[in-house]
Amino acid sequence: MFFQKDVETMKRKDIEALQLEKLRHMVDYCYRNVPFYTKKLDEAHVTADKIKSLSDIKYIPPTTKADLRDNYPFGMFAVPMSDIVRIHASSGTTGKPTVVGYTKNDLDMWSDCVARLAVAAGATKEDIVQISFGYGMFTGALGLHCGLEKIGCAVVPNSSGNTEKALMFMRDFKTTALVATPSYALYMAETAKKLEYPMSDYHLRLGLFGSEGCTPEMRTQIEKGWGLFATDNYGMSELIGPGVSGECTERCGLHINEDHFLVEVVDPETLEPVDEGEDGELIVTPLSKEAFPLLRYRTRDISNVIYEPCKCGRTFARMEKIKGRSDDMLKIRGVNVFPSQIESVLVGMKNVSPHYQLIVRREGFADTLEVQVELSDNSLLESFGMIQDLQNSIKHNLHTVLGIQCKVSIVEPMTIERFVGKAKRVIDLRHEKD
């Protein structure tokens, strides 16, 4: 089944011709409408005329998250605010969010992208889809919501949390598809089995999961727990939100919406292209965005791309599941967390040293984060009340910046390892066996 078959089954040469045409337009569009790109392209001596083939994209300097942060909040917008109809934001590396905007055309295009991927995964207008992403500035919930409505699905915007009530809706509404993070889908299944209702009261057949990684082992547990067919999708707010790529029913890679996104795979150190099928960092250029255009955005995500047509009949290239990141970003319960964000909270706080450690564990089906903070003075150990107040203050400040709760442990002075070279702040215990 296809949502836009003529597009999704284009010949490779036609896809590439369209991408080149749109890339040239986007270079000119960014140059004329975004001062940041006017300066950047002038410095690189790049104009649309210089882009004569897709490989010439290498002449365009990459854009990074730091560039977006430096232009907070609306400096990267290419249209006046009167043309902006939606604003979303994601966490930034120093507590400032990355702000993204959408025109009406952007929202229409976004919905098409999501609709294609949902149909490829098996969604139909007969489905009742419950969305258990958190609604708000996060792009995941509304992104899936609008795309599924475009198909004709009945959407239940349940959001996350209050799991027993969500399960009541599932039973009473006879929900057939679930949108959630994989870890929350597992937790929901666990909770359902603890309630008095039999699993036969649920009617889920399809899972559209994203926002965090999902290993084959986790997928198997989700499918066994719910008796559904689980698929992954990929995106990020800077690029558009969900809708960049997603799995079809063959589950042999995530189909990239190539008419709207040009994906490169490069060596993260040299930024030189790697061979087809070889792992590297994904650099993505959205080809259709009006409000918030980007040229060669460094995602820091590690994957590879294959171009042979899929058994499902789609000809768009496919990327493998994300294997990791080229930087030190953590993803805790679907939220991007950078050590530098935590450092920005801790450094300068009264009674704590600038030395800290981040412990990432796998507890049940969710990743957890413990922040170990070192006291600056041994005498502080004599006041339990002061330590408790300090712990609560750090928890509050971290929640304000990160948007998630994490465990905070106060440790004695000089107990956290010092490093002569680059400090290893993160201890990842997720793959250790008991």
CSV table of C-alpha atoms in Angstrom, one decimal, residues 11-386:
chain,number,residue,atom,x,y,z
A,11,LYS,CA,13.2,5.9,-10.8
A,12,ARG,CA,16.6,6.6,-9.2
A,13,LYS,CA,17.7,9.0,-12.0
A,14,ASP,CA,14.4,11.0,-11.6
A,15,ILE,CA,14.9,11.2,-7.8
A,16,GLU,CA,18.4,12.5,-8.2
A,17,ALA,CA,17.4,15.0,-10.9
A,18,LEU,CA,14.6,16.3,-8.6
A,19,GLN,CA,17.0,16.5,-5.7
A,20,LEU,CA,19.6,18.5,-7.7
A,21,GLU,CA,16.9,20.9,-8.9
A,22,LYS,CA,15.6,21.4,-5.3
A,23,LEU,CA,19.1,21.7,-3.9
A,24,ARG,CA,20.1,24.5,-6.2
A,25,HIS,CA,16.9,26.3,-5.4
A,26,MET,CA,17.5,25.8,-1.6
A,27,VAL,CA,21.0,27.2,-1.9
A,28,ASP,CA,19.7,30.3,-3.6
A,29,TYR,CA,16.7,30.5,-1.2
A,30,CYS,CA,18.9,30.4,1.9
A,31,TYR,CA,21.3,32.9,0.5
A,32,ARG,CA,18.6,35.4,-0.2
A,33,ASN,CA,16.6,35.0,3.0
A,34,VAL,CA,18.8,33.9,5.9
A,35,PRO,CA,21.6,36.3,6.8
A,36,PHE,CA,23.5,33.5,8.5
A,37,TYR,CA,23.7,31.6,5.1
A,38,THR,CA,24.4,34.8,3.1
A,39,LYS,CA,27.6,35.2,5.1
A,40,LYS,CA,28.5,31.5,5.2
A,41,LEU,CA,28.0,31.0,1.5
A,42,ASP,CA,29.9,34.2,0.6
A,43,GLU,CA,32.8,33.0,2.7
A,44,ALA,CA,32.8,29.6,1.0
A,45,HIS,CA,32.3,31.3,-2.5
A,46,VAL,CA,29.3,29.1,-3.1
A,47,THR,CA,26.3,30.0,-5.2
A,48,ALA,CA,23.5,27.9,-6.7
A,49,ASP,CA,25.4,28.0,-10.1
A,50,LYS,CA,28.3,26.2,-8.5
A,51,ILE,CA,26.1,23.2,-7.7
A,52,LYS,CA,26.1,21.3,-11.0
A,53,SER,CA,25.8,17.8,-9.5
A,54,LEU,CA,24.7,16.3,-6.2
A,55,SER,CA,28.3,15.7,-5.3
A,56,ASP,CA,28.9,19.4,-5.4
A,57,ILE,CA,27.1,19.7,-2.2
A,58,LYS,CA,30.5,19.1,-0.6
A,59,TYR,CA,31.3,22.8,-1.3
A,60,ILE,CA,28.6,23.9,1.1
A,61,PRO,CA,29.9,24.3,4.7
A,62,PRO,CA,27.9,22.1,7.1
A,63,THR,CA,25.5,23.6,9.6
A,64,THR,CA,25.7,22.5,13.3
A,65,LYS,CA,23.5,22.7,16.4
A,66,ALA,CA,25.9,25.4,17.7
A,67,ASP,CA,25.0,27.6,14.7
A,68,LEU,CA,21.3,27.2,15.6
A,69,ARG,CA,22.0,28.1,19.2
A,70,ASP,CA,24.0,31.1,18.2
A,71,ASN,CA,20.9,32.3,16.2
A,72,TYR,CA,18.4,31.7,18.9
A,73,PRO,CA,15.4,32.1,18.7
A,74,PHE,CA,14.4,33.2,15.2
A,75,GLY,CA,17.7,34.1,13.5
A,76,MET,CA,17.5,31.1,11.1
A,77,PHE,CA,14.0,31.8,9.9
A,78,ALA,CA,13.6,32.6,6.2
A,79,VAL,CA,10.1,34.1,6.3
A,80,PRO,CA,8.5,36.9,8.3
A,81,MET,CA,6.7,35.9,11.5
A,82,SER,CA,3.4,36.7,9.9
A,83,ASP,CA,4.0,33.6,7.7
A,84,ILE,CA,4.8,31.3,10.6
A,85,VAL,CA,1.9,29.2,11.7
A,86,ARG,CA,3.7,26.8,14.2
A,87,ILE,CA,6.7,27.0,16.5
A,88,HIS,CA,8.4,24.0,18.1
A,89,ALA,CA,11.5,23.7,20.1
A,90,SER,CA,13.9,21.0,21.3
A,91,SER,CA,16.6,21.0,24.0
A,92,GLY,CA,19.9,22.8,23.3
A,93,THR,CA,23.4,22.1,24.4
A,94,THR,CA,23.5,24.9,27.0
A,95,GLY,CA,19.9,24.8,28.2
A,96,LYS,CA,18.7,27.1,25.3
A,97,PRO,CA,16.3,25.2,23.1
A,98,THR,CA,16.6,24.8,19.3
A,99,VAL,CA,13.7,26.7,17.9
A,100,VAL,CA,12.0,25.7,14.6
A,101,GLY,CA,9.2,27.3,12.7
A,102,TYR,CA,6.7,26.1,10.1
A,103,THR,CA,4.7,27.8,7.4
A,104,LYS,CA,1.4,26.3,6.2
A,105,ASN,CA,3.2,24.7,3.3
A,106,ASP,CA,5.7,23.2,5.7
A,107,LEU,CA,3.0,21.6,7.8
A,108,ASP,CA,1.3,20.2,4.6
A,109,MET,CA,4.6,18.7,3.5
A,110,TRP,CA,5.4,17.4,7.0
A,111,SER,CA,2.0,15.6,7.1
A,112,ASP,CA,2.6,14.0,3.7
A,113,CYS,CA,6.0,12.7,4.9
A,114,VAL,CA,4.5,11.2,8.0
A,115,ALA,CA,1.5,9.8,6.1
A,116,ARG,CA,3.8,8.0,3.7
A,117,LEU,CA,5.7,6.3,6.4
A,118,ALA,CA,2.7,5.3,8.4
A,119,VAL,CA,1.0,3.8,5.4
A,120,ALA,CA,4.3,2.0,4.5
A,121,ALA,CA,4.3,0.5,8.0
A,122,GLY,CA,0.7,-0.7,7.6
A,123,ALA,CA,-1.6,2.1,8.9
A,124,THR,CA,-4.9,2.6,7.2
A,125,LYS,CA,-7.9,4.9,7.6
A,126,GLU,CA,-9.6,2.1,9.5
A,127,ASP,CA,-7.1,2.5,12.4
A,128,ILE,CA,-7.8,4.1,15.7
A,129,VAL,CA,-4.3,5.4,16.7
A,130,GLN,CA,-3.5,6.3,20.3
A,131,ILE,CA,-0.6,8.8,20.6
A,132,SER,CA,1.4,8.4,23.8
A,133,PHE,CA,4.1,10.9,23.1
A,134,GLY,CA,4.1,14.0,25.2
A,135,TYR,CA,2.3,16.9,23.5
A,136,GLY,CA,4.0,20.3,23.7
A,137,MET,CA,7.1,21.8,22.1
A,138,PHE,CA,8.4,18.3,21.2
A,139,THR,CA,7.7,17.6,17.5
A,140,GLY,CA,6.9,13.9,17.9
A,141,ALA,CA,3.3,14.0,19.0
A,142,LEU,CA,1.9,16.6,16.7
A,143,GLY,CA,4.0,15.4,13.8
A,144,LEU,CA,2.5,11.9,13.9
A,145,HIS,CA,-0.9,13.3,14.8
A,146,CYS,CA,-1.3,15.4,11.6
A,147,GLY,CA,0.2,12.8,9.3
A,148,LEU,CA,-2.2,10.1,10.7
A,149,GLU,CA,-5.1,12.4,10.4
A,150,LYS,CA,-4.2,12.9,6.7
A,151,ILE,CA,-4.5,9.2,6.1
A,152,GLY,CA,-7.9,9.3,7.7
A,153,CYS,CA,-7.1,7.5,11.0
A,154,ALA,CA,-9.1,8.3,14.1
A,155,VAL,CA,-6.4,9.9,16.4
A,156,VAL,CA,-6.6,9.7,20.2
A,157,PRO,CA,-4.2,12.4,21.5
A,158,ASN,CA,-3.8,10.7,24.9
A,159,SER,CA,-0.2,12.0,25.5
A,160,SER,CA,2.1,10.2,27.9
A,161,GLY,CA,1.6,9.5,31.6
A,162,ASN,CA,-1.5,8.3,33.6
A,163,THR,CA,-0.9,4.9,32.1
A,164,GLU,CA,-3.9,3.1,33.6
A,165,LYS,CA,-6.3,5.7,32.1
A,166,ALA,CA,-4.5,5.3,28.7
A,167,LEU,CA,-5.1,1.6,28.9
A,168,MET,CA,-8.7,2.2,29.7
A,169,PHE,CA,-9.0,4.2,26.5
A,170,MET,CA,-7.2,1.4,24.6
A,171,ARG,CA,-9.8,-1.1,25.8
A,172,ASP,CA,-12.9,1.1,25.5
A,173,PHE,CA,-12.0,2.7,22.1
A,174,LYS,CA,-10.6,-0.6,20.7
A,175,THR,CA,-7.4,1.2,19.8
A,176,THR,CA,-5.6,-0.6,16.9
A,177,ALA,CA,-2.3,1.3,16.7
A,178,LEU,CA,0.1,2.9,19.2
A,179,VAL,CA,2.5,5.8,18.9
A,180,ALA,CA,5.0,5.9,21.7
A,181,THR,CA,8.7,5.5,22.7
A,182,PRO,CA,9.6,1.8,22.7
A,183,SER,CA,10.4,1.9,26.4
A,184,TYR,CA,6.9,3.4,27.2
A,185,ALA,CA,5.2,0.8,25.0
A,186,LEU,CA,6.9,-1.9,27.1
A,187,TYR,CA,5.9,-0.3,30.3
A,188,MET,CA,2.3,0.0,29.1
A,189,ALA,CA,2.3,-3.7,28.3
A,190,GLU,CA,3.7,-4.5,31.8
A,191,THR,CA,1.1,-2.4,33.4
A,192,ALA,CA,-1.7,-3.9,31.4
A,193,LYS,CA,-0.8,-7.4,32.5
A,194,LYS,CA,-1.0,-6.3,36.2
A,195,LEU,CA,-4.5,-5.1,35.8
A,196,GLU,CA,-7.7,-7.2,36.2
A,197,TYR,CA,-8.5,-7.1,32.5
A,198,PRO,CA,-7.3,-9.9,30.1
A,199,MET,CA,-5.0,-9.0,27.3
A,200,SER,CA,-7.8,-10.1,24.9
A,201,ASP,CA,-9.5,-6.8,25.8
A,202,TYR,CA,-6.9,-5.0,23.8
A,203,HIS,CA,-6.9,-4.7,20.0
A,204,LEU,CA,-3.5,-3.3,19.1
A,205,ARG,CA,-2.1,-4.6,15.8
A,206,LEU,CA,0.5,-1.9,14.9
A,207,GLY,CA,3.2,0.1,16.7
A,208,LEU,CA,4.7,3.2,15.3
A,209,PHE,CA,7.7,3.8,17.5
A,210,GLY,CA,10.4,6.5,17.6
A,211,SER,CA,12.2,9.2,19.6
A,212,GLU,CA,14.6,6.6,21.1
A,213,GLY,CA,16.5,3.6,19.9
A,214,CYS,CA,14.8,0.2,19.7
A,215,THR,CA,17.0,-2.9,19.6
A,216,PRO,CA,15.7,-6.0,17.9
A,217,GLU,CA,15.5,-7.6,21.4
A,218,MET,CA,13.3,-4.8,22.7
A,219,ARG,CA,11.1,-4.9,19.6
A,220,THR,CA,10.6,-8.6,20.1
A,221,GLN,CA,9.5,-8.0,23.7
A,222,ILE,CA,7.1,-5.2,22.6
A,223,GLU,CA,5.6,-7.5,19.9
A,224,LYS,CA,5.2,-10.4,22.3
A,225,GLY,CA,3.7,-8.1,25.0
A,226,TRP,CA,1.1,-6.5,22.8
A,227,GLY,CA,0.8,-9.0,19.9
A,228,LEU,CA,1.4,-6.2,17.4
A,229,PHE,CA,3.7,-5.4,14.5
A,230,ALA,CA,6.4,-2.8,15.6
A,231,THR,CA,8.1,-0.4,13.3
A,232,ASP,CA,10.6,2.4,13.7
A,233,ASN,CA,10.6,5.9,12.3
A,234,TYR,CA,13.3,8.6,12.4
A,235,GLY,CA,13.5,12.4,12.4
A,236,MET,CA,14.6,15.4,14.5
A,237,SER,CA,13.0,18.7,15.1
A,238,GLU,CA,15.8,20.6,13.3
A,239,LEU,CA,15.1,18.7,10.1
A,240,ILE,CA,11.3,18.7,10.4
A,241,GLY,CA,10.4,16.3,13.2
A,242,PRO,CA,9.3,12.7,12.6
A,243,GLY,CA,8.9,11.9,8.9
A,244,VAL,CA,12.4,11.9,7.6
A,245,SER,CA,12.5,8.2,7.3
A,246,GLY,CA,10.6,5.1,8.5
A,247,GLU,CA,10.3,1.3,8.1
A,248,CYS,CA,7.8,-0.4,5.7
A,249,THR,CA,6.3,-3.8,6.4
A,250,GLU,CA,9.5,-5.5,5.1
A,251,ARG,CA,11.5,-3.9,7.9
A,252,CYS,CA,14.8,-3.9,6.0
A,253,GLY,CA,15.8,-0.3,6.6
A,254,LEU,CA,14.1,3.1,7.0
A,255,HIS,CA,12.8,4.6,3.7
A,256,ILE,CA,14.0,8.2,3.4
A,257,ASN,CA,11.6,10.7,1.9
A,258,GLU,CA,14.2,11.6,-0.7
A,259,ASP,CA,12.1,14.2,-2.5
A,260,HIS,CA,12.2,16.3,0.6
A,261,PHE,CA,15.6,15.2,2.2
A,262,LEU,CA,19.0,14.8,0.7
A,263,VAL,CA,21.1,12.5,3.0
A,264,GLU,CA,24.9,12.2,2.9
A,265,VAL,CA,26.9,9.7,4.9
A,266,VAL,CA,30.4,11.0,5.8
A,267,ASP,CA,33.4,10.3,7.9
A,268,PRO,CA,32.6,12.3,11.1
A,269,GLU,CA,36.3,13.4,11.3
A,270,THR,CA,37.0,14.3,7.7
A,271,LEU,CA,33.5,14.9,6.5
A,272,GLU,CA,34.5,13.0,3.3
A,273,PRO,CA,31.8,10.7,1.8
A,274,VAL,CA,32.1,7.0,2.8
A,275,ASP,CA,31.4,4.1,0.5
A,276,GLU,CA,27.8,3.0,0.0
A,277,GLY,CA,26.7,0.7,2.8
A,278,GLU,CA,29.6,1.9,5.1
A,279,ASP,CA,28.7,3.5,8.4
A,280,GLY,CA,29.2,7.2,8.9
A,281,GLU,CA,27.6,10.4,10.2
A,282,LEU,CA,24.4,11.4,8.6
A,283,ILE,CA,24.3,15.0,7.1
A,284,VAL,CA,20.8,16.0,6.0
A,285,THR,CA,19.7,18.8,3.8
A,286,PRO,CA,15.9,19.4,3.8
A,287,LEU,CA,14.9,20.3,0.3
A,288,SER,CA,11.4,21.7,0.7
A,289,LYS,CA,11.3,23.7,3.9
A,290,GLU,CA,10.2,27.4,3.8
A,291,ALA,CA,10.3,28.7,7.3
A,292,PHE,CA,13.4,27.1,8.7
A,293,PRO,CA,15.7,25.9,5.8
A,294,LEU,CA,18.9,24.2,6.5
A,295,LEU,CA,21.9,23.3,4.4
A,296,ARG,CA,23.9,20.2,5.3
A,297,TYR,CA,22.9,19.8,8.9
A,298,ARG,CA,25.2,17.6,10.9
A,299,THR,CA,22.9,15.2,12.8
A,300,ARG,CA,25.8,13.4,14.6
A,301,ASP,CA,23.8,10.2,14.1
A,302,ILE,CA,25.7,7.2,12.8
A,303,SER,CA,24.1,4.9,10.2
A,304,ASN,CA,24.5,3.9,6.6
A,305,VAL,CA,22.4,4.2,3.5
A,306,ILE,CA,21.5,1.7,0.7
A,307,TYR,CA,20.0,2.6,-2.6
A,308,GLU,CA,18.7,-0.7,-4.1
A,309,PRO,CA,14.9,-0.8,-4.4
A,310,CYS,CA,13.0,-2.5,-1.5
A,311,LYS,CA,10.8,-5.6,-1.9
A,312,CYS,CA,7.8,-3.4,-1.0
A,313,GLY,CA,8.2,-1.6,-4.3
A,314,ARG,CA,9.5,1.7,-2.9
A,315,THR,CA,12.6,3.1,-4.6
A,316,PHE,CA,13.6,5.7,-2.0
A,317,ALA,CA,17.0,4.9,-0.4
A,318,ARG,CA,16.9,3.3,3.1
A,319,MET,CA,19.0,4.0,6.1
A,320,GLU,CA,19.7,1.5,8.8
A,321,LYS,CA,18.7,2.0,12.4
A,322,ILE,CA,20.8,4.6,14.1
A,323,LYS,CA,23.8,2.9,15.7
A,324,GLY,CA,25.0,5.7,17.9
A,325,ARG,CA,26.2,9.3,17.7
A,326,SER,CA,29.4,10.9,16.7
A,327,ASP,CA,29.4,13.2,19.8
A,328,ASP,CA,28.7,12.4,23.4
A,329,MET,CA,24.9,13.1,23.5
A,330,LEU,CA,22.8,10.8,25.6
A,331,LYS,CA,19.2,10.0,25.0
A,332,ILE,CA,17.3,9.4,28.2
A,333,ARG,CA,13.6,8.5,27.9
A,334,GLY,CA,13.4,10.0,24.5
A,335,VAL,CA,15.1,13.3,25.6
A,336,ASN,CA,18.4,14.5,24.2
A,337,VAL,CA,20.9,15.1,27.1
A,338,PHE,CA,24.3,16.6,26.7
A,339,PRO,CA,27.0,16.5,29.4
A,340,SER,CA,27.6,20.1,28.7
A,341,GLN,CA,24.0,20.9,29.7
A,342,ILE,CA,24.6,19.3,33.1
A,343,GLU,CA,28.0,21.0,33.4
A,344,SER,CA,26.3,24.4,32.8
A,345,VAL,CA,24.0,23.6,35.8
A,346,LEU,CA,26.6,22.4,38.2
A,347,VAL,CA,29.6,24.6,37.5
A,348,GLY,CA,29.4,27.7,39.7
A,349,MET,CA,26.8,26.3,42.1
A,350,LYS,CA,27.7,27.0,45.7
A,351,ASN,CA,29.2,24.1,47.8
A,352,VAL,CA,29.9,21.8,44.8
A,353,SER,CA,33.2,21.2,43.0
A,354,PRO,CA,33.4,21.4,39.2
A,355,HIS,CA,33.9,17.6,39.1
A,356,TYR,CA,31.0,15.3,38.3
A,357,GLN,CA,30.2,11.9,36.8
A,358,LEU,CA,27.2,10.7,34.8
A,359,ILE,CA,26.1,7.1,35.2
A,360,VAL,CA,23.7,5.7,32.6
A,361,ARG,CA,22.0,2.5,33.5
A,362,ARG,CA,19.3,0.3,32.0
A,363,GLU,CA,16.5,-0.3,34.6
A,364,GLY,CA,13.7,-2.5,33.3
A,365,PHE,CA,13.0,-1.1,29.8
A,366,ALA,CA,14.2,2.5,30.3
A,367,ASP,CA,17.5,4.3,30.4
A,368,THR,CA,18.2,6.2,33.6
A,369,LEU,CA,20.7,8.9,34.5
A,370,GLU,CA,22.4,9.4,37.8
A,371,VAL,CA,24.4,12.6,38.3
A,372,GLN,CA,27.2,12.3,40.9
A,373,VAL,CA,28.1,15.6,42.3
A,374,GLU,CA,31.2,16.2,44.5
A,375,LEU,CA,31.1,18.5,47.6
A,376,SER,CA,33.7,21.2,47.7
A,377,ASP,CA,34.3,21.0,51.4
A,378,ASN,CA,34.4,18.1,53.9
A,379,SER,CA,32.8,20.2,56.6
A,380,LEU,CA,29.6,20.2,54.6
A,381,LEU,CA,29.2,16.5,55.4
A,382,GLU,CA,28.2,17.4,59.0
A,383,SER,CA,24.9,18.9,57.9
A,384,PHE,CA,22.4,16.4,56.6
A,385,GLY,CA,19.8,19.1,56.0
A,386,MET,CA,22.2,21.2,53.9
